[in-house]
Amino acid sequence: MKGVIVEQPGGPEQLHVTELIAPESEQGDLLIKVHNAAVNRTDIMTREGKSGYAKSPVIGIEVAGTVVDANGSGTFSAGDRVMGLVNGGGYAEYAIMPAERAMRIPENLSFAEAAAIPEVFLTAYQTLYWLGKLQKQETVLIHAGASGVGTAAIQMAKQLSDAKVIVTAGSERKLNFCQELGADVLINYKEQSFDEEVLKATDDRGVDLILDFIGADYWDKNLASITQGGRWVLIGVLGGGEVSDVNLMAIMAKYIQLTGTLLTPRSDAYKADLSNEFAGVVLPHMNDGTIRPIIDSVYPLEQVTEAHQHMEDNQNIGKILLDTDADES
Amino acid sequence: MKGVIVEQPGGPEQLHVTELIAPESEQGDLLIKVHNAAVNRTDIMTREGKSGYAKSPVIGIEVAGTVVDANGSGTFSAGDRVMGLVNGGGYAEYAIMPAERAMRIPENLSFAEAAAIPEVFLTAYQTLYWLGKLQKQETVLIHAGASGVGTAAIQMAKQLSDAKVIVTAGSERKLNFCQELGADVLINYKEQSFDEEVLKATDDRGVDLILDFIGADYWDKNLASITQGGRWVLIGVLGGGEVSDVNLMAIMAKYIQLTGTLLTPRSDAYKADLSNEFAGVVLPHMNDGTIRPIIDSVYPLEQVTEAHQHMEDNQNIGKILLDTDADES
């Protein structure tokens, strides 16, 4: 089968489509014919040699496809359309997925739409609900609102929690898209000081919850934007991972809860629990179209280098996908 | 009545016992004849002009005494022995306490013992359970184990949760006392590197929960001592409030939840809820003697300067108290 490996740690040019032996599935696993895989920032870190989560030499952590061998799973059968997280091995024609975390693809969604769901929606769900404990009608600040996780978080915060959603993004195009998804307050971080805008939009109260993909660059402004007793979930460090001069007394005086998280290195059991809860709570909203996966672009597997480059250019709105059987279509 | 005021922001010498008009209580308040007040670090900050929580010119945030006027409270009557937090005004012969947060003093405890309970036990309870979510048989690292909050936390973690308790302190005398209270692992932070000892004591796993009174000085070692998914509650900055170079990726990779808190500035409703839950859960253990208040020393009100000096010398084990009616006894 075709699959993408990393020649040696480095830039997008290190990605190579090569011929590999298809993976073998064991009891508890589904062997899946992959139709689409999605590109994630964690794949870039793996490519750069900065994370070593993947058990497979093939990178990629989420796929949508068709079950080829269910290995006696009581839940799935050959031919079922499934999506979900894989422990590496996603950028390939065949992949292995633990059956207990596989999710059935809603009938109205294509494989490409399905591949745009697992990583960003599960991350956003985990962040908003499991860690951020978002309550009905609270106010949430979502940075990088047009990103994959951002677009998922905006929709869930609105549809599931009727939250007031404040987003930041770096262009009018991105902000307009966030508004279409339901965002209430739009802040162009290149032109406005987001903490001042947040305080204006909340009558100086600040937000109940921050989804922070940025880290160091936004530290002081996030601290100024959060209300007393607020929750702050750190899920990325696009703006740097080292903060100098953290004022602990400010964290105490505001009773802030700061939680760091990553999804990819979590245990199989955690991913299964998260996937199952998400499938029960959110997939009905995808069936009726009130929440939808957001696709930026689809690249044939052979253009994986361009796909990574596109993510690094930071111009995408929603997910960047790979089509693993473009030849056949 | 006699009461202690601060001449001007500064050292212990700024504390003066003076003659004042007794406070007037309103509906919802208890007027209390104070027998003992306790000294807290927050009083030192108020004395230094660094916190402005107190509504009263008299400092002090906890007392034990006798109800003089219950203002029609359905729960308490004149003559009842009560203890609890006050919104300032504690270092005096009479004080006002919102009735909804007052706690009845267990029969087997003296006023002095009772005055040693509210602030440190409520802080420790809030930290261990409301914020730290301590579960049965988890492992908890308690810094400043011989302090007021430390001695309260050790006992509750053992008696309520059968936790494995690891403490740090700066002398053998303090560590021996922690052991008497039930601490399982004793670390002299002046002679040992506490993170190395914590990892030894937990088979390299780290602790589930850290009670951190220290802040900056212990930052990196706390980060090394906590397990993946651990909770870290920041309740003091005795070792400095400014951390340089915080590694956010480490917080993400370990899925750490860091929560800052202070008790004194919390709302009346919060203090009432906390006091009521604590009274229900912990006071039965004080009735049967399995958990006990720890008194370091009792000073007559006139020696309030010496009492503050003693706390700043950092040699106390447990609470430093004031006796507001030493003249009469």
XYZ file of C-alpha atoms in Angstrom:
658
model
C 0.000 0.000 0.000
C 0.993 3.629 -0.263
C 1.937 5.442 2.916
C 3.801 8.573 3.966
C 7.002 8.329 5.971
C 9.501 10.917 7.145
C 12.893 10.595 5.509
C 14.628 12.369 8.374
C 13.400 14.958 10.881
C 12.866 18.280 9.138
C 10.610 20.324 6.870
C 7.702 19.317 4.621
C 10.155 18.174 1.962
C 11.075 15.238 4.201
C 7.668 13.635 3.629
C 7.714 10.812 1.106
C 5.001 8.623 -0.299
C 6.356 5.121 -0.437
C 5.222 1.542 -0.919
C 4.723 -0.278 2.367
C 3.282 -3.528 3.643
C -0.264 -2.984 4.892
C -0.528 -3.088 8.710
C -1.813 -6.221 10.442
C -4.711 -5.858 12.806
C -5.207 -7.800 16.015
C -8.143 -8.657 18.231
C -9.741 -5.363 19.293
C -8.556 -3.491 16.209
C -10.329 -2.540 13.031
C -8.389 -2.755 9.772
C -9.605 0.204 7.734
C -9.354 1.070 4.062
C -8.597 4.774 4.473
C -10.386 7.204 2.163
C -9.262 10.413 3.818
C -6.727 11.320 6.482
C -6.349 14.790 8.007
C -3.297 16.935 8.649
C -2.678 18.073 12.236
C -0.073 20.198 13.961
C 1.006 17.174 15.933
C 1.965 15.598 12.569
C 4.277 18.534 11.941
C 5.887 17.992 15.331
C 6.301 14.297 14.551
C 7.806 15.200 11.173
C 10.246 17.528 12.925
C 11.201 14.791 15.366
C 9.777 16.726 18.309
C 7.224 14.151 19.367
C 7.518 10.428 19.357
C 3.990 9.272 19.984
C 3.435 7.292 16.830
C 3.891 3.548 17.024
C 3.812 3.391 13.232
C 6.570 4.725 10.948
C 3.716 6.288 8.971
C 2.556 9.626 10.361
C -1.059 10.739 10.768
C -3.422 10.376 13.685
C -6.960 10.416 12.231
C -8.750 8.805 9.345
C -12.125 8.118 7.810
C -12.671 4.966 5.807
C -14.319 1.594 5.436
C -13.840 -1.389 7.736
C -12.072 -4.212 5.901
C -11.595 -6.549 8.848
C -13.472 -6.047 12.135
C -11.592 -8.881 13.889
C -14.767 -10.158 15.495
C -15.772 -6.807 16.924
C -19.325 -7.046 18.204
C -19.962 -3.447 17.195
C -18.561 -3.104 13.694
C -18.553 -5.245 10.550
C -16.679 -5.193 7.269
C -18.084 -2.457 5.061
C -19.002 -0.072 7.897
C -18.041 3.572 7.398
C -15.982 4.714 10.398
C -13.872 7.638 11.549
C -11.617 8.227 14.511
C -8.171 8.634 15.988
C -5.377 6.201 15.156
C -2.091 5.693 16.996
C -0.043 6.837 14.014
C -0.298 5.337 10.549
C -3.017 7.635 9.237
C -1.430 8.902 6.018
C -1.814 5.573 4.228
C -4.207 3.434 2.256
C -4.821 1.137 5.203
C -4.731 1.863 8.910
C -5.447 0.190 12.236
C -7.894 1.718 14.725
C -8.796 0.351 18.177
C -12.462 -0.647 17.729
C -13.513 0.836 21.073
C -12.782 4.360 19.873
C -14.129 4.060 16.304
C -17.142 6.239 15.502
C -19.767 5.467 12.874
C -19.849 8.184 10.188
C -23.218 9.993 10.087
C -25.045 9.030 6.894
C -25.197 12.555 5.516
C -21.410 13.061 5.687
C -18.786 12.148 3.108
C -15.511 10.472 4.027
C -13.752 13.814 3.599
C -16.171 15.527 5.977
C -15.790 12.663 8.423
C -11.984 12.877 8.352
C -12.321 16.544 9.343
C -14.036 15.594 12.616
C -12.101 13.435 15.097
C -8.977 15.313 16.182
C -10.307 18.859 16.253
C -13.787 18.099 17.529
C -12.533 15.704 20.199
C -9.873 18.215 21.262
C -12.416 21.029 21.368
C -14.927 18.854 23.247
C -12.318 17.708 25.770
C -11.149 21.288 26.237
C -14.559 22.946 26.517
C -16.284 20.288 28.591
C -13.974 17.791 30.279
C -11.325 20.324 31.286
C -13.000 23.716 30.856
C -16.348 22.696 32.422
C -18.225 25.144 30.192
C -21.668 25.913 31.627
C -24.777 27.176 29.813
C -24.531 30.820 28.755
C -21.029 31.362 30.043
C -18.575 33.456 28.059
C -15.667 31.761 26.286
C -12.647 33.258 24.547
C -11.477 31.113 21.630
C -8.138 32.056 20.117
C -7.330 31.037 16.545
C -11.054 30.961 15.905
C -10.710 29.909 12.264
C -8.414 26.982 13.004
C -9.642 23.425 13.014
C -10.123 23.309 16.767
C -11.416 26.879 16.792
C -14.175 26.250 14.244
C -15.213 23.110 16.119
C -15.189 24.914 19.478
C -17.257 27.877 18.256
C -20.023 25.604 17.000
C -20.162 23.381 20.072
C -20.048 26.303 22.520
C -23.001 27.882 20.699
C -25.090 24.793 19.961
C -24.495 22.788 23.124
C -24.118 25.587 25.674
C -25.635 28.767 24.236
C -22.366 30.408 25.275
C -21.265 33.910 24.419
C -18.338 33.246 22.076
C -15.491 35.722 21.649
C -12.925 34.835 18.990
C -9.585 36.147 17.850
C -8.159 35.675 14.370
C -5.714 37.489 12.104
C -7.844 38.506 9.117
C -11.315 39.777 8.241
C -11.837 36.703 6.085
C -11.249 34.408 9.045
C -13.359 36.528 11.406
C -16.266 36.598 8.968
C -16.171 32.839 8.823
C -16.191 32.633 12.631
C -19.256 34.864 12.632
C -21.029 32.544 10.206
C -20.386 29.723 12.650
C -22.023 31.735 15.421
C -19.240 33.724 17.111
C -20.645 36.775 18.915
C -17.592 39.006 19.291
C -14.848 39.185 16.642
C -11.375 40.482 17.443
C -8.636 41.003 14.872
C -5.571 40.467 17.032
C -3.370 42.217 14.477
C -5.332 45.444 14.737
C -6.813 45.367 18.235
C -5.564 44.648 21.734
C -7.650 41.589 22.450
C -7.723 41.961 26.241
C -9.183 45.452 25.954
C -11.834 44.200 23.525
C -12.667 41.262 25.796
C -13.149 43.555 28.788
C -15.335 45.881 26.704
C -17.461 42.961 25.535
C -17.901 41.633 29.080
C -18.516 44.879 30.989
C -15.031 44.547 32.498
C -15.904 41.173 33.973
C -13.690 38.997 31.774
C -14.418 35.554 30.342
C -15.261 32.346 32.189
C -13.120 30.161 29.955
C -10.156 30.620 27.623
C -9.100 28.140 24.941
C -5.461 29.019 24.537
C -3.478 27.721 21.553
C -0.955 30.507 21.743
C 0.861 30.352 25.083
C 3.649 32.783 25.850
C 2.788 35.655 23.487
C -0.718 35.978 24.927
C 0.070 35.191 28.569
C -0.399 38.633 30.096
C -3.393 39.483 27.933
C -5.072 36.182 28.761
C -4.490 36.887 32.448
C -6.159 40.279 31.964
C -9.043 38.748 29.974
C -10.105 36.046 32.433
C -12.680 36.605 35.162
C -12.197 35.727 38.812
C -12.553 31.970 39.157
C -12.117 31.475 35.408
C -10.748 28.379 33.704
C -7.895 28.620 31.235
C -7.054 25.596 29.121
C -3.701 25.522 27.406
C -3.749 23.355 24.279
C -1.030 24.840 22.121
C 2.031 27.056 22.143
C 1.933 28.574 18.657
C 3.124 31.818 20.263
C 5.952 30.288 22.242
C 6.300 27.837 25.093
C 8.410 29.830 27.535
C 6.850 32.589 29.603
C 9.178 34.870 31.493
C 7.913 36.494 34.670
C 4.748 34.673 35.602
C 2.994 36.469 38.453
C 1.728 33.730 40.742
C -0.045 36.166 43.058
C -2.249 37.211 40.119
C -3.183 33.549 39.550
C -4.068 33.263 43.241
C -5.943 36.567 43.477
C -8.116 35.640 40.467
C -8.541 32.004 41.638
C -7.524 30.905 38.154
C -7.520 27.275 37.105
C -4.921 26.703 34.386
C -4.984 23.276 32.763
C -2.538 22.014 30.189
C -3.516 19.234 27.828
C -2.556 17.262 24.768
C -4.791 14.683 23.133
C -2.458 12.556 21.049
C -0.374 11.061 23.899
C -3.458 10.170 25.997
C -4.190 6.529 26.721
C -6.332 4.259 24.540
C -8.957 4.139 27.300
C -9.117 7.929 27.501
C -9.550 8.281 23.748
C -12.238 5.609 23.739
C -14.191 7.310 26.553
C -13.870 10.703 24.900
C -14.892 9.377 21.469
C -17.913 7.577 22.887
C -19.176 10.569 24.856
C -18.596 12.855 21.883
C -20.430 10.475 19.534
C -23.421 10.429 21.855
C -23.566 14.163 22.492
C -22.365 15.816 19.282
C -22.945 13.462 16.331
C -26.741 13.951 16.505
C -26.052 17.631 15.798
C -24.021 16.601 12.753
C -26.892 14.425 11.579
C -29.245 17.387 11.639
C -26.626 19.777 10.266
C -26.523 22.225 13.184
C -22.852 21.407 13.728
C -20.662 20.660 10.734
C -17.088 19.717 9.941
C -15.152 22.520 8.254
C -12.920 21.575 5.332
C -10.307 23.985 4.066
C -8.803 21.884 1.296
C -8.189 18.324 0.139
C -4.829 17.223 -1.293
C -4.097 13.920 -2.989
C -1.713 11.843 -0.870
C 1.083 12.533 -3.383
C 0.871 16.243 -2.496
C 1.388 15.712 1.226
C 4.338 18.115 1.180
C 2.093 20.887 -0.152
C -0.544 20.020 2.429
C 1.950 20.457 5.297
C 3.271 23.642 3.752
C -0.284 24.976 3.582
C -0.821 24.342 7.293
C 2.450 26.046 8.143
C 1.405 29.072 6.084
C -1.425 29.447 8.569
C -3.973 30.603 5.988
C -6.367 27.686 6.308
C -9.898 27.924 7.619
C -10.794 24.549 9.034
C -9.184 21.248 8.158
C -6.594 20.289 5.575
C -7.225 16.750 4.324
C -5.431 14.092 2.347
C -7.210 11.879 -0.161
C -5.593 8.461 0.020
C -7.424 6.988 -2.940
C -7.452 9.915 -5.345
C -6.002 7.651 -8.055
C -9.072 5.486 -7.925
C -11.661 8.233 -7.877
C -13.516 47.408 74.177
C -9.888 46.614 73.446
C -8.902 46.011 69.824
C -5.759 45.968 67.700
C -5.272 48.515 64.944
C -2.366 49.250 62.615
C -0.778 52.645 63.215
C 0.612 52.794 59.696
C 1.595 50.066 57.218
C 4.773 48.364 58.405
C 6.291 45.855 60.808
C 4.907 44.197 63.944
C 5.703 47.332 65.950
C 2.885 49.102 64.110
C 0.297 47.004 65.944
C -1.366 48.814 68.835
C -3.939 47.742 71.375
C -6.375 50.582 71.784
C -9.775 51.346 73.251
C -12.538 51.199 70.629
C -16.305 51.258 70.472
C -17.663 47.735 70.199
C -19.008 46.875 66.716
C -22.734 46.940 66.056
C -24.312 43.861 64.602
C -27.156 43.767 62.102
C -29.739 41.219 61.053
C -27.877 38.123 59.903
C -24.859 38.810 62.094
C -23.799 37.376 65.408
C -22.213 39.723 67.945
C -19.566 37.641 69.657
C -17.608 38.092 72.866
C -14.228 36.941 71.584
C -12.179 34.641 73.787
C -9.446 33.828 71.308
C -8.414 35.149 67.909
C -5.738 33.562 65.713
C -2.830 35.078 63.822
C -2.678 34.440 60.067
C -0.287 35.399 57.304
C -3.048 37.395 55.694
C -3.014 39.569 58.862
C 0.647 40.284 58.219
C -0.181 41.346 54.672
C -2.958 43.585 55.977
C -0.556 45.063 58.532
C 1.920 45.765 55.744
C -0.811 47.437 53.689
C -0.563 44.776 50.972
C -4.140 43.581 51.201
C -7.245 45.573 51.861
C -9.871 42.943 52.492
C -10.880 43.967 55.977
C -13.966 46.121 56.354
C -13.001 46.794 59.975
C -10.058 48.950 61.075
C -9.276 46.097 63.464
C -7.271 43.286 61.873
C -7.881 39.567 62.340
C -10.043 37.150 60.357
C -11.006 34.342 62.737
C -12.269 34.057 66.284
C -13.766 31.729 68.844
C -16.119 33.096 71.476
C -19.580 33.312 72.932
C -22.655 34.725 71.198
C -23.824 37.902 72.933
C -26.532 38.898 70.466
C -27.855 36.466 67.839
C -30.060 39.129 66.170
C -32.923 36.707 65.832
C -30.864 33.985 64.167
C -32.892 30.793 64.031
C -29.750 28.731 64.502
C -27.839 30.399 67.324
C -28.740 31.958 70.666
C -26.954 34.135 73.171
C -24.481 32.027 75.124
C -23.664 29.609 72.288
C -19.990 28.812 71.822
C -19.066 29.540 68.198
C -16.027 29.788 65.926
C -15.462 30.931 62.391
C -14.165 33.458 59.918
C -14.874 37.159 60.326
C -14.509 39.911 57.737
C -11.823 41.696 59.712
C -12.185 42.791 63.331
C -10.907 39.591 64.923
C -8.203 40.941 67.251
C -10.706 42.488 69.676
C -12.934 41.751 72.619
C -16.049 41.782 70.465
C -16.484 40.862 66.822
C -19.221 40.450 64.215
C -19.639 37.181 62.310
C -22.231 36.424 59.605
C -24.447 33.809 61.259
C -24.593 31.617 58.155
C -20.893 30.813 58.409
C -20.627 30.396 62.203
C -19.744 26.919 63.443
C -20.679 25.463 66.803
C -17.582 24.580 68.850
C -17.356 20.841 69.593
C -17.950 20.270 73.312
C -14.578 18.741 73.981
C -12.654 21.732 72.625
C -11.585 24.896 74.455
C -11.980 28.353 72.938
C -8.254 28.383 72.202
C -8.469 25.066 70.367
C -11.516 26.317 68.476
C -9.775 29.507 67.386
C -7.047 27.336 65.882
C -9.531 25.712 63.499
C -11.359 27.959 60.991
C -8.783 29.588 58.716
C -6.294 26.765 58.387
C -8.734 23.882 58.343
C -11.089 25.616 55.911
C -8.152 26.539 53.677
C -6.797 23.008 53.800
C -10.249 21.518 53.186
C -10.923 23.856 50.261
C -7.496 23.101 48.828
C -7.538 19.330 49.258
C -11.152 18.714 48.301
C -12.881 21.585 46.485
C -9.906 22.500 44.322
C -7.532 19.531 44.595
C -10.235 16.828 44.284
C -8.225 14.468 46.471
C -9.385 10.875 45.997
C -9.037 7.928 48.376
C -5.476 6.618 48.635
C -3.961 9.140 46.299
C -0.568 10.642 47.060
C -0.322 14.261 48.175
C 2.727 16.473 48.650
C 2.220 19.029 51.433
C 4.843 21.734 51.692
C 5.343 23.573 54.994
C 3.957 20.492 56.701
C 4.281 21.933 60.215
C 2.461 25.174 59.379
C -1.127 25.762 60.393
C -2.536 24.731 57.005
C 0.042 21.945 56.724
C -0.874 20.307 60.043
C -4.579 20.541 59.157
C -4.007 19.111 55.675
C -1.917 16.162 56.876
C -4.638 15.067 59.291
C -7.529 15.429 56.849
C -5.690 13.727 53.996
C -4.984 10.747 56.276
C -8.284 10.523 58.159
C -10.713 11.418 55.373
C -8.900 9.982 52.350
C -6.348 7.435 53.579
C -3.918 9.295 51.341
C -0.178 8.754 51.173
C 1.132 12.014 52.643
C 4.555 13.386 51.749
C 5.622 16.507 53.647
C 8.464 18.975 53.488
C 9.681 21.051 56.424
C 12.910 22.720 57.473
C 13.797 20.921 60.739
C 13.742 17.488 62.333
C 11.504 18.861 65.078
C 8.876 19.915 62.545
C 9.175 16.677 60.566
C 8.766 14.572 63.702
C 5.599 16.449 64.476
C 4.276 15.839 60.966
C 4.980 12.142 61.456
C 2.961 12.129 64.699
C 0.059 13.579 62.720
C 0.300 10.727 60.218
C 2.653 11.895 57.483
C 4.172 8.934 55.638
C 7.238 10.448 53.980
C 9.289 13.214 55.627
C 11.599 15.464 53.612
C 13.924 18.050 55.116
C 14.077 20.570 52.268
C 17.253 22.097 53.696
C 19.152 18.827 53.452
C 17.435 16.980 50.631
C 16.283 17.771 47.098
C 12.564 17.271 47.612
C 11.743 16.353 44.014
C 14.259 13.507 44.067
C 12.819 12.249 47.355
C 9.263 12.486 46.020
C 10.173 10.448 42.947
C 11.914 7.859 45.120
C 8.861 7.601 47.357
C 6.472 7.196 44.416
C 8.451 4.795 42.228
C 9.160 7.696 39.847
C 5.441 8.271 39.325
C 5.103 11.611 41.122
C 2.273 12.833 43.326
C -1.388 13.284 42.415
C -1.739 16.564 44.281
C 0.562 19.332 45.515
C -0.354 21.886 48.168
C 1.993 24.708 47.314
C 2.547 27.559 49.759
C 5.940 28.397 48.319
C 5.543 29.435 44.694
C 8.544 30.581 42.711
C 11.372 28.913 44.663
C 9.811 25.472 44.286
C 8.382 25.856 40.781
C 10.702 23.560 38.858
C 10.876 20.960 41.610
C 7.092 20.900 41.933
C 6.844 20.408 38.187
C 9.244 17.466 38.501
C 7.320 16.050 41.490
C 3.834 15.954 40.005
C 2.451 12.981 38.108
C 0.801 13.141 34.710
C -2.688 14.541 35.161
C -1.831 15.822 38.638
C -3.444 18.789 40.399
C -1.320 21.566 41.838
C -2.983 24.100 44.108
C -1.156 27.341 44.742
C -2.134 28.878 48.086
C 0.899 30.922 49.044
C 4.051 32.519 47.721
C 6.363 32.349 50.735
C 9.159 31.572 48.279
C 8.397 34.392 45.885
C 5.567 35.292 43.540
C 7.434 35.763 40.251
C 8.581 32.749 38.281
C 10.943 33.346 35.422
C 10.879 30.923 32.512
C 7.748 28.853 32.897
C 7.746 25.986 30.428
C 4.179 25.755 29.145
C 4.887 22.653 27.065
C 5.766 20.809 30.275
C 2.393 21.805 31.747
C 0.674 20.513 28.602
C 2.702 17.317 28.326
C 1.909 16.415 31.959
C -1.746 17.535 31.659
C -1.250 19.557 34.835
C -4.082 21.460 36.456
C -2.708 24.457 38.355
C -5.221 26.313 40.511
C -4.554 29.494 42.434
C -6.636 30.377 45.447
C -7.045 32.683 48.407
C -9.689 32.243 51.070
C -9.976 35.651 52.749
C -11.265 37.659 49.730
C -13.907 35.025 48.831
C -17.574 35.979 49.056
C -19.738 35.573 52.144
C -21.736 32.881 50.356
C -18.586 30.924 49.511
C -17.333 31.055 53.098
C -20.741 29.978 54.386
C -20.902 26.989 52.005
C -17.350 25.968 52.833
C -17.889 26.322 56.604
C -21.093 24.292 56.487
C -19.609 21.465 54.457
C -16.515 21.412 56.656
C -18.622 21.356 59.825
C -20.572 18.376 58.537
C -17.602 16.383 57.284
C -14.736 17.209 59.646
C -16.111 18.335 63.031
C -17.303 14.801 63.888
C -13.626 13.798 63.651
C -12.785 16.565 66.099
C -15.464 15.321 68.448
C -13.909 11.890 68.553
C -10.357 13.258 68.622
C -9.089 11.684 65.398
C -8.442 15.153 63.962
C -7.312 17.939 66.265
C -6.434 21.617 66.120
C -2.729 22.279 66.612
C -1.747 25.172 68.877
C 1.775 26.514 68.840
C 1.385 29.284 71.403
C -1.082 31.699 72.985
C -0.229 35.371 73.536
C -2.276 37.852 75.553
C -3.722 40.523 73.268
C -1.238 43.045 74.652
C 1.610 40.960 73.193
C 0.248 41.020 69.643
C 3.546 42.456 68.388
C 5.422 39.454 69.761
C 2.809 37.131 68.271
C 3.352 38.564 64.769
C 7.095 38.481 65.241
C 6.856 34.811 66.188
C 4.969 33.994 62.982
C 7.522 35.861 60.896
C 10.326 33.921 62.584
C 8.745 30.837 61.017
C 9.483 28.547 63.950
C 5.894 27.802 64.904
C 4.276 24.392 64.680
C 0.565 24.958 64.234
C -1.360 28.050 65.190
C -0.361 31.204 67.044
C -3.288 32.537 69.064
C -4.264 35.693 70.897
C -6.145 35.626 74.175
C -8.493 38.599 74.172
C -9.637 38.215 77.772
C -6.429 37.216 79.478
C -7.031 39.975 82.039
C -10.158 38.252 83.193
C -8.855 34.713 83.383
